[in-house]
């Protein structure tokens, strides 16, 4: 039977009752679960004795109040999905439980990756993510923790966090899960209007064409082509497109052998902000 805890003390009491050789896999989420989250949980189930999932909409990682206020909350169906998939323990804290000294973020030095892309467009976002994930890791003390590659920059930030804090946790990145028409799964997709939902697969299609172009053209040409493609689109507004080094996340200056590059995109589909990326 799946156990649900809202209090840190009761969760930790349960976790410390397990033998020391029991491995714990952890999937932190903000709820509004979809197939992408479930694929992380399936991965965690394969390699761990116990799977813990947290459901907590973390206020400190939102730079806009209306984005936080509108974030979908579907706790009943989340718990049903988690029970069905065979999750062992769910942690559903309140903001007071997680932030007993008030809603403040710690400031982290992640070596510069925090200032690129999402960091440049969403002020304080990665300090908020770092703060809550560090706290969750301290509470759950997992052996392995699973993150989706849709938030590729977040995945790199979490890898930097465990290094910085010297936490002995293996961070596992899992492939992007997509709808049949190619749109990357996201809790935010549920809030798209019918017209924007219909238009949204254009993001993936454009990334695929950019990948093809990057085989023969230089980055400046690809960048210009992607910018033009979105400028012509009536419903999708490009916030950024960046071809960046997978490790430093810095925009490419010149292609260097043995470096891996990715195309990263953020797009406004009406009121809803969508991100996606592609290995190049
Ligand atoms: O990716 C998310 O859902 C969130 O950023 C996370 C990692 C659960 C932290 O709040």
PDB file of C-alpha atoms and ligand atoms in Angstrom:
ATOM      1  CA  UNK A   1       0.000   0.000   0.000  1.00  0.00           C
ATOM      2  CA  UNK A   2       1.247   3.491  -0.890  1.00  0.00           C
ATOM      3  CA  UNK A   3       2.003   5.738   2.081  1.00  0.00           C
ATOM      4  CA  UNK A   4       1.390   9.494   1.974  1.00  0.00           C
ATOM      5  CA  UNK A   5       3.105  11.918   4.360  1.00  0.00           C
ATOM      6  CA  UNK A   6       2.710  15.677   4.632  1.00  0.00           C
ATOM      7  CA  UNK A   7       5.054  16.074   7.617  1.00  0.00           C
ATOM      8  CA  UNK A   8       8.840  15.816   7.461  1.00  0.00           C
ATOM      9  CA  UNK A   9       9.053  14.055  10.845  1.00  0.00           C
ATOM     10  CA  UNK A  10       6.641  11.260   9.956  1.00  0.00           C
ATOM     11  CA  UNK A  11       8.251  10.732   6.552  1.00  0.00           C
ATOM     12  CA  UNK A  12      11.703  10.522   8.111  1.00  0.00           C
ATOM     13  CA  UNK A  13      10.501   8.174  10.835  1.00  0.00           C
ATOM     14  CA  UNK A  14       9.316   5.800   8.110  1.00  0.00           C
ATOM     15  CA  UNK A  15      12.471   6.178   6.008  1.00  0.00           C
ATOM     16  CA  UNK A  16      14.797   5.525   8.954  1.00  0.00           C
ATOM     17  CA  UNK A  17      12.875   2.319   9.761  1.00  0.00           C
ATOM     18  CA  UNK A  18      14.257   0.758   6.556  1.00  0.00           C
ATOM     19  CA  UNK A  19      17.435  -1.325   6.690  1.00  0.00           C
ATOM     20  CA  UNK A  20      20.581   0.555   5.651  1.00  0.00           C
ATOM     21  CA  UNK A  21      21.078  -1.569   2.525  1.00  0.00           C
ATOM     22  CA  UNK A  22      17.677  -0.540   1.089  1.00  0.00           C
ATOM     23  CA  UNK A  23      18.129   1.780  -1.902  1.00  0.00           C
ATOM     24  CA  UNK A  24      15.876   4.793  -2.232  1.00  0.00           C
ATOM     25  CA  UNK A  25      14.967   6.284  -5.600  1.00  0.00           C
ATOM     26  CA  UNK A  26      13.485   9.764  -5.499  1.00  0.00           C
ATOM     27  CA  UNK A  27      11.422  11.682  -8.053  1.00  0.00           C
ATOM     28  CA  UNK A  28      10.703  15.295  -7.048  1.00  0.00           C
ATOM     29  CA  UNK A  29       7.661  16.786  -8.826  1.00  0.00           C
ATOM     30  CA  UNK A  30       5.314  19.733  -8.663  1.00  0.00           C
ATOM     31  CA  UNK A  31       2.318  17.466  -9.297  1.00  0.00           C
ATOM     32  CA  UNK A  32      -0.065  17.741 -12.272  1.00  0.00           C
ATOM     33  CA  UNK A  33       1.497  14.435 -13.214  1.00  0.00           C
ATOM     34  CA  UNK A  34       1.644  13.129 -16.766  1.00  0.00           C
ATOM     35  CA  UNK A  35       3.275  10.266 -18.647  1.00  0.00           C
ATOM     36  CA  UNK A  36       6.651  12.045 -18.532  1.00  0.00           C
ATOM     37  CA  UNK A  37       6.655  11.927 -14.705  1.00  0.00           C
ATOM     38  CA  UNK A  38       5.505   8.307 -14.784  1.00  0.00           C
ATOM     39  CA  UNK A  39       8.468   7.391 -17.005  1.00  0.00           C
ATOM     40  CA  UNK A  40      10.811   8.800 -14.313  1.00  0.00           C
ATOM     41  CA  UNK A  41       9.028   6.727 -11.669  1.00  0.00           C
ATOM     42  CA  UNK A  42       9.259   3.578 -13.834  1.00  0.00           C
ATOM     43  CA  UNK A  43      13.002   4.201 -14.159  1.00  0.00           C
ATOM     44  CA  UNK A  44      13.316   4.684 -10.387  1.00  0.00           C
ATOM     45  CA  UNK A  45      11.384   1.455  -9.743  1.00  0.00           C
ATOM     46  CA  UNK A  46      13.798  -0.542 -11.915  1.00  0.00           C
ATOM     47  CA  UNK A  47      16.893   0.373  -9.924  1.00  0.00           C
ATOM     48  CA  UNK A  48      15.728   0.982  -6.334  1.00  0.00           C
ATOM     49  CA  UNK A  49      14.019  -0.956  -3.534  1.00  0.00           C
ATOM     50  CA  UNK A  50      11.823   1.973  -2.505  1.00  0.00           C
ATOM     51  CA  UNK A  51      10.482   4.821  -4.652  1.00  0.00           C
ATOM     52  CA  UNK A  52       9.642   8.156  -3.056  1.00  0.00           C
ATOM     53  CA  UNK A  53       7.834  10.899  -5.014  1.00  0.00           C
ATOM     54  CA  UNK A  54       7.348  14.432  -3.709  1.00  0.00           C
ATOM     55  CA  UNK A  55       4.478  16.624  -4.852  1.00  0.00           C
ATOM     56  CA  UNK A  56       5.164  20.242  -3.960  1.00  0.00           C
ATOM     57  CA  UNK A  57       4.574  23.391  -6.008  1.00  0.00           C
ATOM     58  CA  UNK A  58       7.634  25.335  -4.938  1.00  0.00           C
ATOM     59  CA  UNK A  59       6.817  29.071  -4.671  1.00  0.00           C
ATOM     60  CA  UNK A  60      10.425  30.302  -4.659  1.00  0.00           C
ATOM     61  CA  UNK A  61      11.173  29.089  -8.195  1.00  0.00           C
ATOM     62  CA  UNK A  62       8.403  31.152  -9.819  1.00  0.00           C
ATOM     63  CA  UNK A  63       9.433  34.595 -11.017  1.00  0.00           C
ATOM     64  CA  UNK A  64       5.842  35.601 -11.820  1.00  0.00           C
ATOM     65  CA  UNK A  65       3.055  35.470  -9.269  1.00  0.00           C
ATOM     66  CA  UNK A  66       0.389  34.714 -11.899  1.00  0.00           C
ATOM     67  CA  UNK A  67       2.375  31.697 -13.125  1.00  0.00           C
ATOM     68  CA  UNK A  68       2.443  30.318  -9.570  1.00  0.00           C
ATOM     69  CA  UNK A  69      -1.244  31.148  -8.994  1.00  0.00           C
ATOM     70  CA  UNK A  70      -2.225  29.401 -12.239  1.00  0.00           C
ATOM     71  CA  UNK A  71      -0.025  26.342 -11.818  1.00  0.00           C
ATOM     72  CA  UNK A  72      -2.345  23.304 -12.142  1.00  0.00           C
ATOM     73  CA  UNK A  73      -3.047  21.394  -8.931  1.00  0.00           C
ATOM     74  CA  UNK A  74      -4.517  17.915  -9.405  1.00  0.00           C
ATOM     75  CA  UNK A  75      -3.626  16.162  -6.146  1.00  0.00           C
ATOM     76  CA  UNK A  76      -6.426  13.537  -6.218  1.00  0.00           C
ATOM     77  CA  UNK A  77      -5.612  12.290  -9.690  1.00  0.00           C
ATOM     78  CA  UNK A  78      -1.852  12.538  -8.945  1.00  0.00           C
ATOM     79  CA  UNK A  79      -2.254  10.232  -5.943  1.00  0.00           C
ATOM     80  CA  UNK A  80      -4.375   7.822  -7.974  1.00  0.00           C
ATOM     81  CA  UNK A  81      -1.732   7.674 -10.731  1.00  0.00           C
ATOM     82  CA  UNK A  82       1.046   7.180  -8.185  1.00  0.00           C
ATOM     83  CA  UNK A  83      -0.804   4.351  -6.450  1.00  0.00           C
ATOM     84  CA  UNK A  84      -1.526   2.681  -9.789  1.00  0.00           C
ATOM     85  CA  UNK A  85       2.084   2.807 -10.943  1.00  0.00           C
ATOM     86  CA  UNK A  86       3.307   1.319  -7.674  1.00  0.00           C
ATOM     87  CA  UNK A  87       4.978   4.261  -5.967  1.00  0.00           C
ATOM     88  CA  UNK A  88       5.827   3.376  -2.339  1.00  0.00           C
ATOM     89  CA  UNK A  89       5.870   6.727  -0.575  1.00  0.00           C
ATOM     90  CA  UNK A  90       4.517  10.174  -1.483  1.00  0.00           C
ATOM     91  CA  UNK A  91       5.627  13.338   0.290  1.00  0.00           C
ATOM     92  CA  UNK A  92       3.121  16.219   0.042  1.00  0.00           C
ATOM     93  CA  UNK A  93       4.398  19.008   2.304  1.00  0.00           C
ATOM     94  CA  UNK A  94       2.888  22.490   2.686  1.00  0.00           C
ATOM     95  CA  UNK A  95       4.969  25.603   2.010  1.00  0.00           C
ATOM     96  CA  UNK A  96       5.227  26.181   5.777  1.00  0.00           C
ATOM     97  CA  UNK A  97       6.593  22.694   6.291  1.00  0.00           C
ATOM     98  CA  UNK A  98       9.281  23.204   3.635  1.00  0.00           C
ATOM     99  CA  UNK A  99      10.099  26.840   4.470  1.00  0.00           C
ATOM    100  CA  UNK A 100       9.786  27.220   8.211  1.00  0.00           C
ATOM    101  CA  UNK A 101      11.830  30.461   8.160  1.00  0.00           C
ATOM    102  CA  UNK A 102       9.770  32.057   5.382  1.00  0.00           C
ATOM    103  CA  UNK A 103       9.747  31.840   1.597  1.00  0.00           C
ATOM    104  CA  UNK A 104      13.396  32.658   0.929  1.00  0.00           C
ATOM    105  CA  UNK A 105      15.872  31.114  -1.486  1.00  0.00           C
ATOM    106  CA  UNK A 106      19.479  30.372  -0.773  1.00  0.00           C
ATOM    107  CA  UNK A 107      21.872  31.830  -3.360  1.00  0.00           C
ATOM    108  CA  UNK A 108      24.039  29.265  -5.159  1.00  0.00           C
ATOM    109  CA  UNK A 109      27.123  29.530  -7.311  1.00  0.00           C
ATOM    110  CA  UNK A 110      26.659  26.828  -9.925  1.00  0.00           C
ATOM    111  CA  UNK A 111      29.691  27.942 -11.895  1.00  0.00           C
ATOM    112  CA  UNK A 112      27.865  30.123 -14.413  1.00  0.00           C
ATOM    113  CA  UNK A 113      25.327  27.703 -15.908  1.00  0.00           C
ATOM    114  CA  UNK A 114      22.653  29.366 -13.782  1.00  0.00           C
ATOM    115  CA  UNK A 115      22.900  32.613 -15.786  1.00  0.00           C
ATOM    116  CA  UNK A 116      22.222  31.118 -19.229  1.00  0.00           C
ATOM    117  CA  UNK A 117      18.797  30.702 -20.905  1.00  0.00           C
ATOM    118  CA  UNK A 118      16.163  29.968 -18.217  1.00  0.00           C
ATOM    119  CA  UNK A 119      18.388  31.718 -15.693  1.00  0.00           C
ATOM    120  CA  UNK A 120      18.509  34.860 -17.832  1.00  0.00           C
ATOM    121  CA  UNK A 121      14.763  34.913 -18.482  1.00  0.00           C
ATOM    122  CA  UNK A 122      13.444  33.787 -15.075  1.00  0.00           C
ATOM    123  CA  UNK A 123      15.106  35.764 -12.308  1.00  0.00           C
ATOM    124  CA  UNK A 124      15.873  33.742  -9.182  1.00  0.00           C
ATOM    125  CA  UNK A 125      14.489  30.563 -10.741  1.00  0.00           C
ATOM    126  CA  UNK A 126      17.514  28.336 -10.182  1.00  0.00           C
ATOM    127  CA  UNK A 127      18.147  29.615  -6.656  1.00  0.00           C
ATOM    128  CA  UNK A 128      14.550  28.546  -5.936  1.00  0.00           C
ATOM    129  CA  UNK A 129      15.037  25.147  -7.582  1.00  0.00           C
ATOM    130  CA  UNK A 130      18.391  24.635  -5.813  1.00  0.00           C
ATOM    131  CA  UNK A 131      16.900  25.595  -2.441  1.00  0.00           C
ATOM    132  CA  UNK A 132      13.941  23.240  -2.634  1.00  0.00           C
ATOM    133  CA  UNK A 133      15.811  20.290  -4.146  1.00  0.00           C
ATOM    134  CA  UNK A 134      18.616  20.591  -1.583  1.00  0.00           C
ATOM    135  CA  UNK A 135      15.997  20.590   1.187  1.00  0.00           C
ATOM    136  CA  UNK A 136      14.164  17.613  -0.341  1.00  0.00           C
ATOM    137  CA  UNK A 137      17.446  15.693  -0.704  1.00  0.00           C
ATOM    138  CA  UNK A 138      18.291  16.415   2.965  1.00  0.00           C
ATOM    139  CA  UNK A 139      14.873  15.118   4.019  1.00  0.00           C
ATOM    140  CA  UNK A 140      14.597  12.035   1.772  1.00  0.00           C
ATOM    141  CA  UNK A 141      18.325  11.157   1.569  1.00  0.00           C
ATOM    142  CA  UNK A 142      17.920   9.231  -1.693  1.00  0.00           C
ATOM    143  CA  UNK A 143      20.587   7.108  -3.362  1.00  0.00           C
ATOM    144  CA  UNK A 144      19.341   7.984  -6.860  1.00  0.00           C
ATOM    145  CA  UNK A 145      17.180  10.848  -8.085  1.00  0.00           C
ATOM    146  CA  UNK A 146      15.482  11.208 -11.466  1.00  0.00           C
ATOM    147  CA  UNK A 147      14.947  14.319 -13.614  1.00  0.00           C
ATOM    148  CA  UNK A 148      13.551  14.802 -17.117  1.00  0.00           C
ATOM    149  CA  UNK A 149      15.716  16.139 -19.935  1.00  0.00           C
ATOM    150  CA  UNK A 150      12.968  18.530 -21.002  1.00  0.00           C
ATOM    151  CA  UNK A 151      14.373  20.748 -18.257  1.00  0.00           C
ATOM    152  CA  UNK A 152      17.911  20.002 -19.420  1.00  0.00           C
ATOM    153  CA  UNK A 153      19.378  23.083 -17.758  1.00  0.00           C
ATOM    154  CA  UNK A 154      17.683  22.145 -14.479  1.00  0.00           C
ATOM    155  CA  UNK A 155      19.206  18.658 -14.769  1.00  0.00           C
ATOM    156  CA  UNK A 156      22.692  20.214 -15.113  1.00  0.00           C
ATOM    157  CA  UNK A 157      21.954  22.541 -12.180  1.00  0.00           C
ATOM    158  CA  UNK A 158      20.997  19.584  -9.968  1.00  0.00           C
ATOM    159  CA  UNK A 159      24.197  17.753 -10.946  1.00  0.00           C
ATOM    160  CA  UNK A 160      26.131  20.905  -9.977  1.00  0.00           C
ATOM    161  CA  UNK A 161      24.138  21.148  -6.716  1.00  0.00           C
ATOM    162  CA  UNK A 162      25.071  17.671  -5.470  1.00  0.00           C
ATOM    163  CA  UNK A 163      28.733  18.371  -6.301  1.00  0.00           C
ATOM    164  CA  UNK A 164      28.648  21.749  -4.565  1.00  0.00           C
ATOM    165  CA  UNK A 165      26.928  20.360  -1.467  1.00  0.00           C
ATOM    166  CA  UNK A 166      28.967  17.138  -1.566  1.00  0.00           C
ATOM    167  CA  UNK A 167      25.852  14.996  -1.506  1.00  0.00           C
ATOM    168  CA  UNK A 168      26.340  11.383  -2.422  1.00  0.00           C
ATOM    169  CA  UNK A 169      23.314  11.119  -4.726  1.00  0.00           C
ATOM    170  CA  UNK A 170      23.354   9.806  -8.294  1.00  0.00           C
ATOM    171  CA  UNK A 171      21.440  12.159 -10.588  1.00  0.00           C
ATOM    172  CA  UNK A 172      19.804  10.378 -13.487  1.00  0.00           C
ATOM    173  CA  UNK A 173      18.570  12.226 -16.581  1.00  0.00           C
ATOM    174  CA  UNK A 174      15.654  10.646 -18.462  1.00  0.00           C
ATOM    175  CA  UNK A 175      14.609  11.270 -22.088  1.00  0.00           C
ATOM    176  CA  UNK A 176      11.882  13.759 -22.965  1.00  0.00           C
ATOM    177  CA  UNK A 177       8.441  12.189 -23.164  1.00  0.00           C
ATOM    178  CA  UNK A 178       6.324  13.463 -26.051  1.00  0.00           C
ATOM    179  CA  UNK A 179       2.711  13.547 -27.164  1.00  0.00           C
ATOM    180  CA  UNK A 180       2.031  11.667 -30.417  1.00  0.00           C
ATOM    181  CA  UNK A 181       2.317  14.932 -32.372  1.00  0.00           C
ATOM    182  CA  UNK A 182       5.753  15.642 -30.890  1.00  0.00           C
ATOM    183  CA  UNK A 183       4.895  18.238 -28.230  1.00  0.00           C
ATOM    184  CA  UNK A 184       7.061  17.684 -25.146  1.00  0.00           C
ATOM    185  CA  UNK A 185       4.865  16.657 -22.213  1.00  0.00           C
ATOM    186  CA  UNK A 186       4.501  19.341 -19.573  1.00  0.00           C
ATOM    187  CA  UNK A 187       2.051  20.093 -16.783  1.00  0.00           C
ATOM    188  CA  UNK A 188       1.574  23.468 -18.474  1.00  0.00           C
ATOM    189  CA  UNK A 189       0.200  21.911 -21.693  1.00  0.00           C
ATOM    190  CA  UNK A 190      -3.172  21.448 -19.987  1.00  0.00           C
ATOM    191  CA  UNK A 191      -3.511  25.237 -19.838  1.00  0.00           C
ATOM    192  CA  UNK A 192      -3.008  25.845 -23.580  1.00  0.00           C
ATOM    193  CA  UNK A 193      -6.009  27.117 -25.547  1.00  0.00           C
ATOM    194  CA  UNK A 194      -7.281  24.741 -28.254  1.00  0.00           C
ATOM    195  CA  UNK A 195      -5.615  26.874 -30.945  1.00  0.00           C
ATOM    196  CA  UNK A 196      -2.270  27.071 -29.121  1.00  0.00           C
ATOM    197  CA  UNK A 197      -2.316  23.344 -28.400  1.00  0.00           C
ATOM    198  CA  UNK A 198      -2.850  22.709 -32.096  1.00  0.00           C
ATOM    199  CA  UNK A 199       0.017  25.043 -33.000  1.00  0.00           C
ATOM    200  CA  UNK A 200       2.491  23.813 -30.360  1.00  0.00           C
ATOM    201  CA  UNK A 201       3.992  20.814 -32.280  1.00  0.00           C
ATOM    202  CA  UNK A 202       5.604  23.481 -34.515  1.00  0.00           C
ATOM    203  CA  UNK A 203       8.207  23.847 -31.753  1.00  0.00           C
ATOM    204  CA  UNK A 204       9.433  20.270 -32.126  1.00  0.00           C
ATOM    205  CA  UNK A 205       9.180  20.415 -35.944  1.00  0.00           C
ATOM    206  CA  UNK A 206      11.369  23.538 -35.968  1.00  0.00           C
ATOM    207  CA  UNK A 207      13.928  21.916 -33.655  1.00  0.00           C
ATOM    208  CA  UNK A 208      14.101  18.879 -35.943  1.00  0.00           C
ATOM    209  CA  UNK A 209      14.716  21.100 -38.984  1.00  0.00           C
ATOM    210  CA  UNK A 210      17.335  23.075 -37.033  1.00  0.00           C
ATOM    211  CA  UNK A 211      19.112  19.813 -36.195  1.00  0.00           C
ATOM    212  CA  UNK A 212      19.155  18.839 -39.849  1.00  0.00           C
ATOM    213  CA  UNK A 213      20.483  22.272 -40.841  1.00  0.00           C
ATOM    214  CA  UNK A 214      23.190  22.176 -38.158  1.00  0.00           C
ATOM    215  CA  UNK A 215      24.643  19.192 -40.024  1.00  0.00           C
ATOM    216  CA  UNK A 216      25.686  21.444 -42.920  1.00  0.00           C
ATOM    217  CA  UNK A 217      25.231  25.105 -41.897  1.00  0.00           C
ATOM    218  CA  UNK A 218      26.910  27.181 -39.209  1.00  0.00           C
ATOM    219  CA  UNK A 219      25.164  28.115 -35.957  1.00  0.00           C
ATOM    220  CA  UNK A 220      24.475  31.750 -36.973  1.00  0.00           C
ATOM    221  CA  UNK A 221      22.553  30.620 -40.061  1.00  0.00           C
ATOM    222  CA  UNK A 222      20.526  28.085 -38.051  1.00  0.00           C
ATOM    223  CA  UNK A 223      19.779  30.690 -35.372  1.00  0.00           C
ATOM    224  CA  UNK A 224      18.561  33.175 -37.964  1.00  0.00           C
ATOM    225  CA  UNK A 225      16.428  30.546 -39.670  1.00  0.00           C
ATOM    226  CA  UNK A 226      14.732  29.533 -36.379  1.00  0.00           C
ATOM    227  CA  UNK A 227      14.146  33.197 -35.454  1.00  0.00           C
ATOM    228  CA  UNK A 228      12.549  33.868 -38.870  1.00  0.00           C
ATOM    229  CA  UNK A 229      10.405  30.731 -38.656  1.00  0.00           C
ATOM    230  CA  UNK A 230       8.871  31.873 -35.350  1.00  0.00           C
ATOM    231  CA  UNK A 231       8.523  35.470 -36.518  1.00  0.00           C
ATOM    232  CA  UNK A 232       6.265  34.226 -39.296  1.00  0.00           C
ATOM    233  CA  UNK A 233       4.175  32.107 -36.928  1.00  0.00           C
ATOM    234  CA  UNK A 234       0.866  33.744 -35.973  1.00  0.00           C
ATOM    235  CA  UNK A 235       0.461  32.074 -32.550  1.00  0.00           C
ATOM    236  CA  UNK A 236       3.906  31.257 -31.151  1.00  0.00           C
ATOM    237  CA  UNK A 237       6.386  33.907 -29.981  1.00  0.00           C
ATOM    238  CA  UNK A 238      10.028  32.924 -29.595  1.00  0.00           C
ATOM    239  CA  UNK A 239      11.638  33.967 -26.305  1.00  0.00           C
ATOM    240  CA  UNK A 240      15.014  32.451 -27.083  1.00  0.00           C
ATOM    241  CA  UNK A 241      16.680  29.845 -29.245  1.00  0.00           C
ATOM    242  CA  UNK A 242      20.200  28.892 -28.293  1.00  0.00           C
ATOM    243  CA  UNK A 243      22.669  26.391 -29.662  1.00  0.00           C
ATOM    244  CA  UNK A 244      24.774  25.697 -26.622  1.00  0.00           C
ATOM    245  CA  UNK A 245      27.459  23.422 -25.320  1.00  0.00           C
ATOM    246  CA  UNK A 246      25.783  20.660 -23.243  1.00  0.00           C
ATOM    247  CA  UNK A 247      28.209  21.124 -20.348  1.00  0.00           C
ATOM    248  CA  UNK A 248      28.755  24.890 -20.077  1.00  0.00           C
ATOM    249  CA  UNK A 249      25.342  25.771 -21.603  1.00  0.00           C
ATOM    250  CA  UNK A 250      27.095  28.745 -23.183  1.00  0.00           C
ATOM    251  CA  UNK A 251      25.997  29.626 -26.719  1.00  0.00           C
ATOM    252  CA  UNK A 252      28.264  28.180 -29.348  1.00  0.00           C
ATOM    253  CA  UNK A 253      30.939  30.477 -30.748  1.00  0.00           C
ATOM    254  CA  UNK A 254      32.653  27.966 -32.950  1.00  0.00           C
ATOM    255  CA  UNK A 255      32.015  24.247 -33.221  1.00  0.00           C
ATOM    256  CA  UNK A 256      34.728  22.310 -31.365  1.00  0.00           C
ATOM    257  CA  UNK A 257      35.408  18.578 -31.910  1.00  0.00           C
ATOM    258  CA  UNK A 258      34.329  16.251 -29.080  1.00  0.00           C
ATOM    259  CA  UNK A 259      31.894  18.803 -27.664  1.00  0.00           C
ATOM    260  CA  UNK A 260      28.195  17.962 -27.558  1.00  0.00           C
ATOM    261  CA  UNK A 261      25.722  20.637 -28.550  1.00  0.00           C
ATOM    262  CA  UNK A 262      22.001  21.049 -28.013  1.00  0.00           C
ATOM    263  CA  UNK A 263      19.382  23.398 -29.361  1.00  0.00           C
ATOM    264  CA  UNK A 264      17.292  24.981 -26.599  1.00  0.00           C
ATOM    265  CA  UNK A 265      14.074  26.871 -27.102  1.00  0.00           C
ATOM    266  CA  UNK A 266      11.539  28.817 -25.020  1.00  0.00           C
ATOM    267  CA  UNK A 267       8.307  29.937 -26.627  1.00  0.00           C
ATOM    268  CA  UNK A 268       5.226  31.823 -25.489  1.00  0.00           C
ATOM    269  CA  UNK A 269       2.059  30.104 -26.688  1.00  0.00           C
ATOM    270  CA  UNK A 270      -0.397  32.805 -25.671  1.00  0.00           C
ATOM    271  CA  UNK A 271      -0.089  33.046 -21.881  1.00  0.00           C
ATOM    272  CA  UNK A 272       1.752  29.760 -21.547  1.00  0.00           C
ATOM    273  CA  UNK A 273       5.513  29.414 -21.668  1.00  0.00           C
ATOM    274  CA  UNK A 274       6.830  26.206 -23.229  1.00  0.00           C
ATOM    275  CA  UNK A 275      10.404  24.912 -23.390  1.00  0.00           C
ATOM    276  CA  UNK A 276      11.988  22.109 -25.384  1.00  0.00           C
ATOM    277  CA  UNK A 277      15.447  21.030 -26.543  1.00  0.00           C
ATOM    278  CA  UNK A 278      17.155  18.705 -28.975  1.00  0.00           C
ATOM    279  CA  UNK A 279      20.494  16.926 -29.156  1.00  0.00           C
ATOM    280  CA  UNK A 280      22.350  18.223 -32.211  1.00  0.00           C
TER     281      UNK A 280
HETATM  282  O1  LIG B   1      10.943  20.066 -12.417  1.00  0.00           O
HETATM  283  C1  LIG B   1      10.172  20.307 -11.472  1.00  0.00           C
HETATM  284  O2  LIG B   1       9.029  19.854 -11.432  1.00  0.00           O
HETATM  285  C2  LIG B   1      10.659  21.196 -10.340  1.00  0.00           C
HETATM  286  O3  LIG B   1      11.500  22.183 -10.807  1.00  0.00           O
HETATM  287  C3  LIG B   1      11.296  20.413  -9.168  1.00  0.00           C
HETATM  288  C4  LIG B   1      12.560  19.709  -9.607  1.00  0.00           C
HETATM  289  C5  LIG B   1      10.311  19.401  -8.630  1.00  0.00           C
HETATM  290  C6  LIG B   1      11.681  21.380  -8.043  1.00  0.00           C
HETATM  291  O4  LIG B   1      10.578  22.050  -7.558  1.00  0.00           O
END
